Short mmCIF file of C-alpha atoms (C1' of nucleotides) in Angstrom, two decimals:
data_model
loop_
_atom_site.label_atom_id
_atom_site.label_comp_id
_atom_site.label_asym_id
_atom_site.label_seq_id
_atom_site.Cartn_x
_atom_site.Cartn_y
_atom_site.Cartn_z
CA UNK P 27 -4.34 -26.72 -11.52
CA UNK P 28 -5.09 -28.12 -8.07
CA UNK P 29 -7.56 -26.32 -5.86
CA UNK P 30 -4.72 -25.20 -3.67
CA UNK P 31 -3.00 -23.53 -6.68
CA UNK P 32 -6.39 -22.12 -7.73
CA UNK P 33 -6.72 -20.44 -4.34
CA UNK P 34 -3.21 -18.91 -4.61
CA UNK P 35 -3.84 -17.74 -8.17
CA UNK P 36 -7.22 -16.15 -7.33
CA UNK P 37 -5.93 -14.55 -4.15
CA UNK P 38 -3.04 -12.91 -6.03
CA UNK P 39 -5.41 -11.49 -8.61
CA UNK P 40 -7.81 -10.16 -5.98
CA UNK P 41 -5.10 -8.80 -3.65
CA UNK P 42 -3.46 -7.02 -6.51
CA UNK P 43 -6.69 -5.54 -7.75
CA UNK P 44 -8.29 -4.48 -4.46
CA UNK P 45 -5.63 -4.67 -1.79
CA UNK P 46 -4.96 -7.27 0.86
CA UNK P 47 -7.11 -5.91 3.62
CA UNK P 48 -10.06 -5.18 1.31
CA UNK P 49 -10.23 -8.73 -0.06
CA UNK P 50 -12.35 -11.07 2.06
CA UNK P 51 -11.43 -14.70 2.26
CA UNK P 52 -15.05 -15.55 1.41
CA UNK P 53 -14.55 -13.63 -1.87
CA UNK P 54 -11.40 -15.52 -2.64
CA UNK P 55 -13.17 -18.82 -2.05
CA UNK P 56 -16.13 -17.86 -4.20
CA UNK P 57 -14.06 -16.78 -7.19
CA UNK P 58 -11.72 -19.73 -6.78
CA UNK P 59 -14.73 -22.08 -6.78
CA UNK P 60 -13.91 -23.69 -3.41
CA UNK P 61 -15.32 -23.47 0.05
CA UNK P 62 -13.94 -20.91 2.44
CA UNK P 63 -12.79 -23.56 4.87
CA UNK P 64 -10.45 -25.02 2.30
CA UNK P 65 -8.34 -21.88 2.32
CA UNK P 66 -7.61 -22.43 5.99
CA UNK P 67 -6.93 -26.09 5.46
CA UNK P 68 -4.14 -25.32 3.03
CA UNK P 69 -2.91 -22.10 4.57
CA UNK P 70 -2.60 -21.32 8.26
CA UNK P 71 -4.43 -18.01 7.96
CA UNK P 72 -4.92 -15.13 5.62
CA UNK P 73 -1.44 -13.77 6.31
CA UNK P 74 0.02 -17.17 5.52
CA UNK P 75 -1.73 -17.15 2.24
CA UNK P 76 -0.24 -13.76 1.42
CA UNK P 77 3.21 -14.97 2.43
CA UNK P 78 2.90 -18.02 0.16
CA UNK P 79 2.00 -15.66 -2.70
CA UNK P 80 5.03 -13.46 -2.04
CA UNK P 81 7.34 -16.47 -1.69
CA UNK P 82 6.17 -17.81 -5.06
CA UNK P 83 6.79 -14.47 -6.73
CA UNK P 84 10.15 -13.93 -5.11
CA UNK P 85 11.22 -17.42 -6.21
CA UNK P 86 10.48 -16.52 -9.83
CA UNK P 87 12.32 -13.20 -9.54
CA UNK P 88 15.37 -14.91 -8.03
CA UNK P 89 15.25 -17.40 -10.89
CA UNK P 90 15.18 -14.71 -13.60
CA UNK P 91 17.94 -12.75 -11.83
CA UNK P 92 20.19 -15.81 -11.47
CA UNK P 93 22.26 -15.96 -14.68
CA UNK P 94 24.21 -12.98 -13.60
CA UNK P 95 27.85 -13.90 -13.24
CA UNK P 96 27.76 -15.72 -16.52
CA UNK P 97 28.33 -12.41 -18.40
CA UNK P 98 31.97 -11.41 -18.59
CA UNK P 99 31.80 -7.90 -20.05
CA UNK P 100 30.68 -5.55 -17.25
CA UNK P 101 28.82 -3.18 -19.57
CA UNK P 102 26.97 -6.03 -21.21
CA UNK P 103 26.13 -7.32 -17.76
CA UNK P 104 24.53 -4.05 -16.75
CA UNK P 105 22.56 -3.80 -19.97
CA UNK P 106 21.48 -7.40 -19.42
CA UNK P 107 20.32 -6.49 -15.97
CA UNK P 108 18.19 -3.73 -17.32
CA UNK P 109 16.64 -5.97 -19.93
CA UNK P 110 15.87 -8.72 -17.42
CA UNK P 111 14.29 -6.14 -15.11
CA UNK P 112 11.88 -4.91 -17.77
CA UNK P 113 10.94 -8.45 -18.68
CA UNK P 114 10.07 -9.13 -14.99
CA UNK P 115 8.06 -5.90 -14.79
CA UNK P 116 5.92 -6.95 -17.67
CA UNK P 117 5.54 -10.55 -16.77
CA UNK P 118 4.74 -10.15 -13.08
CA UNK P 119 2.48 -7.12 -13.16
CA UNK P 120 -0.03 -8.43 -10.52
CA UNK P 121 2.81 -9.49 -8.18
CA UNK P 122 4.52 -6.06 -8.42
CA UNK P 123 1.27 -4.26 -7.80
CA UNK P 124 0.66 -6.43 -4.68
CA UNK P 125 4.21 -6.10 -3.55
CA UNK P 126 3.95 -2.31 -3.81
CA UNK P 127 0.88 -2.24 -1.69
CA UNK P 128 2.15 -4.41 1.11
CA UNK P 129 5.67 -3.16 1.02
CA UNK P 130 5.14 -0.74 3.88
CA UNK P 131 2.71 -2.84 5.93
CA UNK P 132 4.58 -3.72 9.17
CA UNK P 133 3.14 -7.20 9.47
CA UNK P 134 4.29 -8.22 6.04
CA UNK P 135 7.68 -6.66 6.42
CA UNK P 136 8.46 -9.26 9.06
CA UNK P 137 7.75 -12.24 6.82
CA UNK P 138 8.74 -11.37 3.30
CA UNK P 139 11.09 -8.44 3.86
CA UNK P 140 14.09 -10.59 4.66
CA UNK P 141 13.78 -12.55 1.44
CA UNK P 142 13.20 -9.45 -0.70
CA UNK P 143 16.18 -7.71 0.91
CA UNK P 144 18.38 -10.75 0.26
CA UNK P 145 17.56 -10.60 -3.44
CA UNK P 146 17.88 -6.79 -3.57
CA UNK P 147 21.19 -6.92 -1.73
CA UNK P 148 22.47 -9.48 -4.16
CA UNK P 149 21.44 -7.47 -7.13
CA UNK P 150 22.94 -4.21 -5.85
CA UNK P 151 26.20 -5.97 -4.97
CA UNK P 152 26.47 -7.50 -8.40
CA UNK P 153 25.75 -4.10 -10.07
CA UNK P 154 28.27 -2.33 -7.84
CA UNK P 155 30.84 -4.79 -8.99
CA UNK P 156 30.16 -4.14 -12.57
CA UNK P 157 30.25 -0.42 -12.12
CA UNK P 158 33.51 -0.80 -10.31
CA UNK P 159 34.96 -2.68 -13.31
CA UNK P 160 33.74 0.13 -15.48
CA UNK P 161 35.87 2.56 -13.46
CA UNK P 162 33.04 4.35 -11.72
CA UNK P 163 34.12 6.65 -8.94
CA UNK P 164 31.21 5.67 -6.67
CA UNK P 165 30.09 2.17 -7.84
CA UNK P 166 27.86 1.66 -4.80
CA UNK P 167 25.93 4.79 -5.46
CA UNK P 168 25.78 4.02 -9.18
CA UNK P 169 24.28 0.62 -8.33
CA UNK P 170 21.77 2.16 -5.99
CA UNK P 171 20.94 4.78 -8.60
CA UNK P 172 20.19 2.22 -11.29
CA UNK P 173 18.20 0.10 -8.84
CA UNK P 174 16.11 3.04 -7.65
CA UNK P 175 15.55 4.15 -11.24
CA UNK P 176 14.15 0.84 -12.34
CA UNK P 177 12.03 0.65 -9.19
CA UNK P 178 10.68 4.10 -9.86
CA UNK P 179 9.86 3.39 -13.47
CA UNK P 180 8.08 0.22 -12.45
CA UNK P 181 5.92 2.15 -9.99
CA UNK P 182 5.11 4.90 -12.40
CA UNK P 183 4.10 2.35 -14.96
CA UNK P 184 1.95 0.33 -12.51
CA UNK P 185 0.04 3.51 -11.75
CA UNK P 186 -1.04 4.04 -15.33
CA UNK P 187 0.04 1.00 -17.41
CA UNK P 188 -1.81 2.11 -20.55
CA UNK P 189 -0.32 5.62 -20.52
CA UNK P 190 3.20 5.26 -19.32
CA UNK P 191 5.77 4.79 -22.15
CA UNK P 192 7.46 1.74 -20.64
CA UNK P 193 9.03 0.60 -23.85
CA UNK P 194 10.49 4.08 -24.57
CA UNK P 195 11.87 4.21 -21.07
CA UNK P 196 13.59 0.89 -21.51
CA UNK P 197 15.16 1.96 -24.77
CA UNK P 198 16.21 5.26 -23.23
CA UNK P 199 17.77 3.58 -20.21
CA UNK P 200 19.62 1.08 -22.30
CA UNK P 201 20.92 3.84 -24.55
CA UNK P 202 21.99 5.88 -21.59
CA UNK P 203 23.85 3.08 -19.90
CA UNK P 204 25.39 1.97 -23.17
CA UNK P 205 27.26 5.19 -23.56
CA UNK P 206 27.72 6.47 -20.04
CA UNK P 207 31.26 7.25 -19.08
CA UNK P 208 31.62 6.68 -15.37
CA UNK P 209 35.28 7.45 -15.16
CA UNK P 210 34.80 11.07 -16.09
CA UNK P 211 32.03 12.42 -13.83
CA UNK A 10 -4.30 23.28 17.52
CA UNK A 11 -8.00 22.79 17.15
CA UNK A 12 -9.55 19.36 17.70
CA UNK A 13 -10.22 19.10 14.03
CA UNK A 14 -6.54 19.63 13.34
CA UNK A 15 -5.68 17.20 16.11
CA UNK A 16 -7.74 14.54 14.39
CA UNK A 17 -6.05 15.14 11.08
CA UNK A 18 -2.62 15.06 12.63
CA UNK A 19 -3.23 11.92 14.60
CA UNK A 20 -4.84 10.16 11.69
CA UNK A 21 -1.83 10.92 9.42
CA UNK A 22 0.51 9.52 12.03
CA UNK A 23 -1.50 6.32 12.54
CA UNK A 24 -2.29 5.72 8.84
CA UNK A 25 1.37 6.09 8.04
CA UNK A 26 2.46 3.73 10.78
CA UNK A 27 -0.16 0.99 10.46
CA UNK A 28 -1.91 1.56 7.16
CA UNK A 29 -5.31 3.07 6.45
CA UNK A 30 -7.37 -0.10 6.64
CA UNK A 31 -5.78 -1.28 9.83
CA UNK A 32 -6.33 2.01 11.71
CA UNK A 33 -9.75 2.05 13.50
CA UNK A 34 -11.47 5.36 13.82
CA UNK A 35 -11.94 4.54 17.52
CA UNK A 36 -8.17 4.46 17.85
CA UNK A 37 -7.72 7.78 16.07
CA UNK A 38 -10.29 9.30 18.47
CA UNK A 39 -8.61 7.88 21.57
CA UNK A 40 -5.13 9.03 20.57
CA UNK A 41 -6.34 12.40 19.49
CA UNK A 42 -8.16 12.85 22.79
CA UNK A 43 -11.58 13.35 21.24
CA UNK A 44 -14.84 11.33 21.00
CA UNK A 45 -15.24 9.09 17.97
CA UNK A 46 -18.39 10.88 16.94
CA UNK A 47 -16.42 14.17 16.43
CA UNK A 48 -14.49 12.58 13.60
CA UNK A 49 -17.69 12.11 11.67
CA UNK A 50 -18.88 15.61 12.52
CA UNK A 51 -15.82 17.18 10.88
CA UNK A 52 -15.25 14.57 8.13
CA UNK A 53 -17.98 12.86 6.16
CA UNK A 54 -16.45 9.42 6.64
CA UNK A 55 -13.16 7.68 7.08
CA UNK A 56 -12.33 7.97 3.38
CA UNK A 57 -13.07 11.72 3.62
CA UNK A 58 -10.63 12.01 6.43
CA UNK A 59 -7.97 10.32 4.31
CA UNK A 60 -8.70 12.64 1.44
CA UNK A 61 -8.36 15.66 3.65
CA UNK A 62 -5.00 14.41 4.77
CA UNK A 63 -3.81 13.83 1.23
CA UNK A 64 -5.12 17.21 0.15
CA UNK A 65 -3.20 18.95 2.86
CA UNK A 66 0.02 17.09 1.92
CA UNK A 67 -0.39 17.80 -1.75
CA UNK A 68 -0.97 21.47 -0.98
CA UNK A 69 2.40 21.67 0.78
CA UNK A 70 4.14 19.80 -2.05
CA UNK A 71 2.64 22.11 -4.61
CA UNK A 72 3.83 25.04 -2.53
CA UNK A 73 7.40 23.83 -2.31
CA UNK A 74 7.47 23.03 -6.00
CA UNK A 75 6.09 26.43 -6.98
CA UNK A 76 9.13 28.71 -7.34
CA UNK A 77 10.24 26.94 -10.48
CA UNK A 78 10.10 29.33 -13.39
CA UNK A 79 12.01 31.89 -11.37
CA UNK A 80 15.22 30.23 -12.18
CA UNK A 81 16.63 31.22 -15.58
CA UNK A 82 19.53 28.81 -16.03
CA UNK A 83 18.13 25.43 -17.00
CA UNK A 84 20.87 23.41 -15.37
CA UNK A 85 20.44 25.40 -12.14
CA UNK A 86 16.77 24.73 -12.36
CA UNK A 87 17.26 20.96 -12.61
CA UNK A 88 19.69 20.97 -9.67
CA UNK A 89 17.16 23.16 -7.74
CA UNK A 90 14.47 20.63 -8.43
CA UNK A 91 16.58 17.85 -7.01
CA UNK A 92 17.40 19.78 -3.89
CA UNK A 93 13.74 20.69 -3.30
CA UNK A 94 12.67 17.10 -3.83
CA UNK A 95 15.10 15.79 -1.15
CA UNK A 96 13.87 18.52 1.26
CA UNK A 97 10.29 17.34 0.72
CA UNK A 98 11.30 13.74 1.20
CA UNK A 99 12.83 14.49 4.59
CA UNK A 100 10.18 16.91 5.73
CA UNK A 101 7.13 14.92 4.79
CA UNK A 102 8.16 11.35 5.74
CA UNK A 103 4.83 10.32 7.15
CA UNK A 104 2.85 11.76 4.25
CA UNK A 105 5.07 9.92 1.74
CA UNK A 106 4.71 6.63 3.64
CA UNK A 107 0.99 6.98 3.62
CA UNK A 108 0.90 8.06 -0.03
CA UNK A 109 2.90 5.00 -0.99
CA UNK A 110 0.54 2.66 0.77
CA UNK A 111 -2.67 4.10 -0.69
CA UNK A 112 -1.16 4.79 -4.11
CA UNK A 113 -2.59 1.68 -5.65
CA UNK A 114 -5.84 1.47 -3.66
CA UNK A 115 -8.65 1.94 -6.29
CA UNK A 116 -10.87 3.90 -3.89
CA UNK A 117 -8.24 6.47 -3.16
CA UNK A 118 -7.07 6.78 -6.77
CA UNK A 119 -10.46 8.32 -7.56
CA UNK A 120 -10.12 11.15 -5.11
CA UNK A 121 -6.55 12.09 -4.81
CA UNK A 122 -5.14 10.76 -8.12
CA UNK A 123 -6.26 13.66 -10.16
CA UNK A 124 -4.57 16.18 -7.94
CA UNK A 125 -1.38 14.19 -7.65
CA UNK A 126 -1.21 13.69 -11.38
CA UNK A 127 -1.76 17.39 -11.95
CA UNK A 128 1.32 18.15 -9.83
CA UNK A 129 3.33 15.35 -11.39
CA UNK A 130 2.48 16.47 -14.84
CA UNK A 131 3.45 19.99 -14.03
CA UNK A 132 6.80 18.88 -12.71
CA UNK A 133 7.56 16.58 -15.59
CA UNK A 134 6.57 19.28 -18.06
CA UNK A 135 8.84 21.78 -16.37
CA UNK A 136 11.74 19.36 -16.28
CA UNK A 137 11.33 18.40 -19.92
CA UNK A 138 11.54 22.03 -20.79
CA UNK A 139 14.73 22.41 -18.94
CA UNK A 140 16.29 19.33 -20.53
CA UNK A 141 15.20 20.67 -23.85
CA UNK A 142 17.08 23.89 -23.24
CA UNK A 143 20.09 21.81 -22.25
CA UNK A 144 20.06 20.24 -25.70
CA UNK A 145 18.81 16.76 -24.71
CA UNK A 146 17.83 14.52 -27.55
CA UNK A 147 14.87 13.09 -25.65
CA UNK A 148 13.87 15.72 -23.05
CA UNK A 149 10.57 14.02 -22.22
CA UNK A 150 12.37 10.71 -21.40
CA UNK A 151 15.06 12.57 -19.46
CA UNK A 152 12.33 14.25 -17.36
CA UNK A 153 10.55 10.94 -16.72
CA UNK A 154 13.92 9.34 -15.83
CA UNK A 155 14.80 11.96 -13.25
CA UNK A 156 11.25 11.84 -11.85
CA UNK A 157 11.29 8.05 -11.59
CA UNK A 158 14.76 8.15 -10.04
CA UNK A 159 13.81 10.50 -7.27
CA UNK A 160 10.58 8.49 -6.66
CA UNK A 161 12.54 5.27 -6.48
CA UNK A 162 15.14 6.76 -4.05
CA UNK A 163 12.31 8.04 -1.86
CA UNK A 164 10.74 4.56 -1.70
CA UNK A 165 14.03 2.78 -0.98
CA UNK A 166 14.69 5.18 1.79
CA UNK A 167 11.18 4.90 3.29
CA UNK A 168 11.66 1.19 3.49
CA UNK A 169 14.82 1.50 5.66
CA UNK A 170 15.32 5.15 6.67
CA UNK A 171 18.11 4.42 9.12
CA UNK A 172 20.13 2.30 6.68
CA UNK A 173 19.68 3.95 3.28
CA UNK A 174 22.33 6.60 2.41
CA UNK A 175 19.89 9.30 1.46
CA UNK A 176 22.39 12.18 1.77
CA UNK A 177 24.98 10.32 -0.31
CA UNK A 178 22.38 9.70 -2.99
CA UNK A 179 21.42 13.34 -3.06
CA UNK A 180 25.05 14.37 -3.50
CA UNK A 181 25.63 11.69 -6.12
CA UNK A 182 22.55 12.82 -8.06
CA UNK A 183 23.44 16.48 -7.93
CA UNK A 184 26.98 15.66 -9.06
CA UNK A 185 25.60 13.51 -11.84
CA UNK A 186 23.26 16.10 -13.19
CA UNK A 187 25.78 18.92 -12.74
CA UNK A 188 28.12 17.37 -15.28
CA UNK A 189 25.80 15.31 -17.52
CA UNK A 190 26.15 16.12 -21.22
CA UNK A 191 22.74 15.46 -22.78
CA UNK A 192 23.68 16.58 -26.29
CA UNK A 193 26.19 13.79 -26.74
CA UNK A 194 24.53 10.46 -25.67
"C1'" DG E 10 -30.64 37.66 27.85
"C1'" DT E 11 -32.37 34.83 24.13
"C1'" DC E 12 -32.00 32.09 20.47
"C1'" DA E 13 -29.74 29.70 16.78
"C1'" DT E 14 -25.82 27.32 15.42
"C1'" DA E 15 -21.64 24.88 16.02
"C1'" DA E 16 -18.76 21.67 18.71
"C1'" DG E 17 -18.60 17.76 21.39
"C1'" DT E 18 -19.99 13.30 23.67
"C1'" DG E 19 -20.77 8.27 24.29
"C1'" DA E 20 -23.64 4.50 23.99
"C1'" DG E 21 -25.52 1.78 20.56
"C1'" DT E 22 -25.96 -1.04 15.96
"C1'" DA E 23 -25.89 -3.44 11.74
"C1'" DA E 24 -22.72 -5.51 9.01
"C1'" DT E 25 -18.52 -7.63 7.93
"C1'" DC E 26 -14.98 -10.94 8.32
"C1'" DA E 27 -11.36 -14.17 9.71
"C1'" DC E 28 -11.51 -18.38 11.40
"C1'" DT E 29 -13.69 -22.85 13.68
"C1'" DT E 30 -16.06 -27.05 13.86
"C1'" DA E 31 -18.48 -31.10 12.86
"C1'" DC E 32 -19.00 -33.91 9.34
"C1'" DA E 33 -18.53 -36.29 4.54
"C1'" DA E 34 -16.17 -37.99 0.42
"C1'" DA E 35 -12.04 -39.47 -1.67
"C1'" DA E 36 -7.50 -41.25 -1.84
"C1'" DA E 37 -3.84 -43.57 -0.26
"C1'" DT E 38 -2.02 -47.31 2.36
"C1'" DA E 39 -1.99 -51.78 4.51
"C1'" DT J 1 -11.05 -55.13 1.80
"C1'" DA J 2 -10.30 -52.43 5.88
"C1'" DT J 3 -8.29 -48.35 7.72
"C1'" DT J 4 -6.03 -44.24 7.96
"C1'" DT J 5 -5.10 -39.78 5.97
"C1'" DT J 6 -6.07 -36.16 3.02
"C1'" DT J 7 -9.23 -33.13 0.84
"C1'" DG J 8 -13.34 -30.94 0.88
"C1'" DT J 9 -17.86 -28.69 2.60
"C1'" DA J 10 -21.57 -25.75 5.03
"C1'" DA J 11 -23.00 -23.56 8.74
"C1'" DG J 12 -21.82 -21.15 12.27
"C1'" DT J 13 -19.47 -17.43 15.81
"C1'" DG J 14 -17.19 -13.99 18.36
"C1'" DA J 15 -14.85 -10.03 17.64
"C1'" DT J 16 -14.17 -5.85 15.28
"C1'" DT J 17 -15.61 -1.61 13.15
"C1'" DA J 18 -17.52 2.38 10.63
"C1'" DC J 19 -21.05 5.07 11.44
"C1'" DT J 20 -25.61 6.97 13.81
"C1'" DC J 21 -28.36 9.20 17.13
"C1'" DA J 22 -30.10 11.43 20.99
"C1'" DC J 23 -28.40 14.57 23.86
"C1'" DT J 24 -25.25 18.26 26.19
"C1'" DT J 25 -22.28 22.20 26.16
"C1'" DA J 26 -20.08 26.22 24.25
"C1'" DT J 27 -20.17 30.33 21.02
"C1'" DG J 28 -21.75 34.16 19.01
"C1'" DA J 29 -25.51 37.54 16.93
"C1'" DC J 30 -28.86 40.80 17.98
#
DNA sequence: GTCATAAGTGAGTAATCACTTACAAAAATA
DNA sequence: TATTTTTGTAAGTGATTACTCACTTATGAC
């Protein structure tokens, strides 16, 4: 791992644990084992470091959420989306925690919001298409519902990872969406 | 409005708009039309001011969520919960935005987390009871699902209040939970 | 009216922090 | 080998900020 990567990695861990504003660049440097100046050699400023972290995380999310259209059966596609989402939740805990904290920070919204909204929009559109194929009366709302549900579960879990029954919720969700009849409603 | 209330009110607005750490106490004082020293006469420190704000918000939420047990019909109770939740979302926008931002901040979690979790626990328990009466196979998971869903919708809306179809989602949710058959699944 | 307490002010301060700068070592390039 | 570029460091620095303190003004209680 290069020192530049070391900085990124350490900053993610500290930002996620204490918050962006409460993490001093001097602390990042110390824990990463580099001089403080090096941070500003590799990244324009502290905000630039944050944006690099978010970019890297979003890149991985986009990667995981790629193989969408490959699945023909719409119900299988929805279930696959749920499974992939829970994998991402578990694998990227620090990133999600950081993302949650800076989500409403105006400064950040400018930089990373566009990319995040692009991914979100893509996912919701894909989901809506699947729900449409399943005969849902309001596919758009169904898609937004599932999206919000996964988001909400992720947040609840982040708040108490050792207590929240994440695995149970995944099974419950999959079971729910395996049998749901959208045409009836 | 007393100057103490003025401080609280102004601080909520600024914290919600810019974030807790990015809001200087000098700024709060200026916008509230008081001297900076007065803030520390009425509140022990900046964190104490934040806690007072959160306490006040939680008090109102607890109030709105009180009249629960009054409703006999379990399905009506669930629908009532959904309606009350959406009212709270709309009425307390600034509070929710602030709550979202500080939700993962360790320092805050110590103070306000206990109260919030008490309210959340109460709500989830009530919901689980209603779902149980409705014959749900997994009432606890059903309750957590609805809770996470509302939480997720709130967050999505907060992120783009002018674009997110909050009213549509409320109608969709109510319609969904009006007809849902929990015993089948 | 007097006194005690509460409300309010504003200038000051110690500490923190993001960022700079001057310089050195290492690596790449020729 | 000589030179240019990249990577790295250590010691600042100016600005910001939460909080204090000495002091003044208002509010009751008796």
